[in-house]
Short mmCIF file of the C-alpha atoms (twelve columns), coordinates in Angstrom:
data_MODEL
# 
_entry.id   MODEL 
# 
loop_
_atom_site.group_PDB 
_atom_site.id 
_atom_site.type_symbol 
_atom_site.label_atom_id 
_atom_site.label_alt_id 
_atom_site.label_comp_id 
_atom_site.label_asym_id 
_atom_site.label_seq_id 
_atom_site.Cartn_x 
_atom_site.Cartn_y 
_atom_site.Cartn_z 
_atom_site.pdbx_PDB_model_num 
ATOM 1   C CA . UNK A 1   0.142   -0.251 -0.071 1 
ATOM 2   C CA . UNK A 2   2.776   2.210  0.690  1 
ATOM 3   C CA . UNK A 3   3.266   2.972  -2.930 1 
ATOM 4   C CA . UNK A 4   0.212   5.019  -3.424 1 
ATOM 5   C CA . UNK A 5   1.623   7.115  -0.952 1 
ATOM 6   C CA . UNK A 6   3.711   10.102 -1.109 1 
ATOM 7   C CA . UNK A 7   6.913   9.385  0.758  1 
ATOM 8   C CA . UNK A 8   5.469   12.083 3.981  1 
ATOM 9   C CA . UNK A 9   1.590   10.888 3.650  1 
ATOM 10  C CA . UNK A 10  0.088   12.802 7.244  1 
ATOM 11  C CA . UNK A 11  -1.924  11.157 8.830  1 
ATOM 12  C CA . UNK A 12  -4.413  12.840 11.372 1 
ATOM 13  C CA . UNK A 13  -6.394  11.515 13.492 1 
ATOM 14  C CA . UNK A 14  -8.374  13.335 16.409 1 
ATOM 15  C CA . UNK A 15  -7.843  13.058 20.337 1 
ATOM 16  C CA . UNK A 16  -12.022 11.440 20.453 1 
ATOM 17  C CA . UNK A 17  -10.500 8.905  18.836 1 
ATOM 18  C CA . UNK A 18  -7.260  6.092  19.486 1 
ATOM 19  C CA . UNK A 19  -4.412  6.450  18.477 1 
ATOM 20  C CA . UNK A 20  -4.145  10.301 18.324 1 
ATOM 21  C CA . UNK A 21  -2.405  12.818 16.810 1 
ATOM 22  C CA . UNK A 22  -0.578  13.777 13.331 1 
ATOM 23  C CA . UNK A 23  2.243   11.024 11.683 1 
ATOM 24  C CA . UNK A 24  3.970   11.926 9.088  1 
ATOM 25  C CA . UNK A 25  6.047   9.737  6.549  1 
ATOM 26  C CA . UNK A 26  5.943   6.394  5.577  1 
ATOM 27  C CA . UNK A 27  7.690   4.948  9.334  1 
ATOM 28  C CA . UNK A 28  5.325   7.426  10.937 1 
ATOM 29  C CA . UNK A 29  2.758   4.999  8.857  1 
ATOM 30  C CA . UNK A 30  3.403   2.218  10.089 1 
ATOM 31  C CA . UNK A 31  4.056   2.160  13.764 1 
ATOM 32  C CA . UNK A 32  0.294   3.982  13.369 1 
ATOM 33  C CA . UNK A 33  -1.713  1.676  11.792 1 
ATOM 34  C CA . UNK A 34  1.760   -0.929 13.513 1 
ATOM 35  C CA . UNK A 35  -0.428  0.377  17.019 1 
ATOM 36  C CA . UNK A 36  -4.116  0.252  15.774 1 
ATOM 37  C CA . UNK A 37  -3.277  -3.632 15.087 1 
ATOM 38  C CA . UNK A 38  -1.829  -4.493 18.545 1 
ATOM 39  C CA . UNK A 39  -5.243  -2.885 19.917 1 
ATOM 40  C CA . UNK A 40  -7.304  -5.475 18.495 1 
ATOM 41  C CA . UNK A 41  -7.783  -8.943 18.392 1 
ATOM 42  C CA . UNK A 42  -9.601  -8.766 15.527 1 
ATOM 43  C CA . UNK A 43  -10.810 -5.752 13.798 1 
ATOM 44  C CA . UNK A 44  -12.752 -5.373 10.216 1 
ATOM 45  C CA . UNK A 45  -13.605 -2.166 7.946  1 
ATOM 46  C CA . UNK A 46  -16.251 -2.029 5.410  1 
ATOM 47  C CA . UNK A 47  -16.454 1.146  3.103  1 
ATOM 48  C CA . UNK A 48  -19.876 1.928  3.026  1 
ATOM 49  C CA . UNK A 49  -20.207 5.140  0.604  1 
ATOM 50  C CA . UNK A 50  -17.204 6.922  -0.913 1 
ATOM 51  C CA . UNK A 51  -17.431 10.576 -2.270 1 
ATOM 52  C CA . UNK A 52  -15.759 13.523 -4.199 1 
ATOM 53  C CA . UNK A 53  -14.665 16.385 -2.574 1 
ATOM 54  C CA . UNK A 54  -13.131 19.013 -4.914 1 
ATOM 55  C CA . UNK A 55  -10.494 18.259 -7.432 1 
ATOM 56  C CA . UNK A 56  -8.012  16.804 -5.429 1 
ATOM 57  C CA . UNK A 57  -10.246 14.926 -2.303 1 
ATOM 58  C CA . UNK A 58  -12.319 11.500 -0.992 1 
ATOM 59  C CA . UNK A 59  -14.169 10.846 2.396  1 
ATOM 60  C CA . UNK A 60  -15.477 7.422  2.338  1 
ATOM 61  C CA . UNK A 61  -18.739 6.988  5.409  1 
ATOM 62  C CA . UNK A 62  -16.302 3.472  7.499  1 
ATOM 63  C CA . UNK A 63  -18.196 1.102  9.865  1 
ATOM 64  C CA . UNK A 64  -15.327 -0.711 11.479 1 
ATOM 65  C CA . UNK A 65  -15.909 -3.544 13.848 1 
ATOM 66  C CA . UNK A 66  -14.072 -4.352 16.294 1 
ATOM 67  C CA . UNK A 67  -13.141 -7.163 19.665 1 
ATOM 68  C CA . UNK A 68  -10.677 -5.934 21.742 1 
ATOM 69  C CA . UNK A 69  -7.141  -7.597 22.550 1 
ATOM 70  C CA . UNK A 70  -7.732  -8.601 26.171 1 
ATOM 71  C CA . UNK A 71  -10.849 -7.226 26.493 1 
ATOM 72  C CA . UNK A 72  -12.990 -9.366 24.266 1 
ATOM 73  C CA . UNK A 73  -15.497 -6.062 23.968 1 
ATOM 74  C CA . UNK A 74  -16.654 -6.188 21.321 1 
ATOM 75  C CA . UNK A 75  -16.588 -2.213 19.494 1 
ATOM 76  C CA . UNK A 76  -18.592 -0.812 16.551 1 
ATOM 77  C CA . UNK A 77  -18.145 2.708  14.869 1 
ATOM 78  C CA . UNK A 78  -19.219 4.165  12.366 1 
ATOM 79  C CA . UNK A 79  -16.496 6.848  10.867 1 
ATOM 80  C CA . UNK A 80  -15.235 9.572  8.349  1 
ATOM 81  C CA . UNK A 81  -11.912 9.283  6.785  1 
ATOM 82  C CA . UNK A 82  -11.232 11.999 4.167  1 
ATOM 83  C CA . UNK A 83  -8.891  11.257 1.407  1 
ATOM 84  C CA . UNK A 84  -6.182  13.933 0.055  1 
ATOM 85  C CA . UNK A 85  -4.211  12.272 -3.919 1 
ATOM 86  C CA . UNK A 86  -2.323  14.460 -5.358 1 
ATOM 87  C CA . UNK A 87  0.251   13.324 -8.555 1 
ATOM 88  C CA . UNK A 88  -2.115  9.535  -8.254 1 
ATOM 89  C CA . UNK A 89  -0.569  8.989  -4.715 1 
ATOM 90  C CA . UNK A 90  -2.764  9.782  -0.762 1 
ATOM 91  C CA . UNK A 91  -1.027  12.733 0.356  1 
ATOM 92  C CA . UNK A 92  -2.899  12.830 3.276  1 
ATOM 93  C CA . UNK A 93  -5.407  10.820 5.859  1 
ATOM 94  C CA . UNK A 94  -8.276  12.818 8.139  1 
ATOM 95  C CA . UNK A 95  -10.053 11.093 10.137 1 
ATOM 96  C CA . UNK A 96  -12.829 11.965 11.578 1 
ATOM 97  C CA . UNK A 97  -15.690 11.365 14.040 1 
ATOM 98  C CA . UNK A 98  -18.307 11.011 11.876 1 
ATOM 99  C CA . UNK A 99  -18.872 11.193 7.401  1 
ATOM 100 C CA . UNK A 100 -20.436 14.719 8.264  1 
ATOM 101 C CA . UNK A 101 -17.701 16.022 9.658  1 
ATOM 102 C CA . UNK A 102 -15.769 14.211 6.845  1 
ATOM 103 C CA . UNK A 103 -17.077 15.821 4.278  1 
ATOM 104 C CA . UNK A 104 -16.929 19.473 6.072  1 
ATOM 105 C CA . UNK A 105 -12.706 19.239 6.487  1 
ATOM 106 C CA . UNK A 106 -12.466 17.538 3.540  1 
ATOM 107 C CA . UNK A 107 -14.041 21.106 1.792  1 
ATOM 108 C CA . UNK A 108 -12.950 23.118 3.755  1 
ATOM 109 C CA . UNK A 109 -9.291  21.123 3.219  1 
ATOM 110 C CA . UNK A 110 -10.491 21.992 -0.241 1 
ATOM 111 C CA . UNK A 111 -11.715 25.498 -0.265 1 
ATOM 112 C CA . UNK A 112 -15.012 25.158 -0.335 1 
ATOM 113 C CA . UNK A 113 -15.879 25.774 2.739  1 
ATOM 114 C CA . UNK A 114 -19.363 27.912 2.858  1 
ATOM 115 C CA . UNK A 115 -19.708 26.901 -0.977 1 
ATOM 116 C CA . UNK A 116 -22.727 25.654 -1.587 1 
ATOM 117 C CA . UNK A 117 -23.068 22.166 -2.799 1 
# 
């Protein structure tokens, strides 16, 4: 998957979600992903819908279900994922607490905030 990511990819995760922070570059992305995977005995992501926002962004409505490592507790959560693509490579991934927040974030990043439709 790293072939599809810019070498300086930025991943942003808000404090409301697990492994919050800003991660820059391939190695930081792999550390973030590894820490996430360690927290779950099993984890499933299902993309419900993906839309384009402007020329550079896509937003996915994602349903996630996981069983916590050690606790065995099952957690289900819907989220929004923002992707920015330049020169056929993903340069940014931003997680949001829901799809509407992700669309708003993508519109702002795209310079469309406050614009209609």
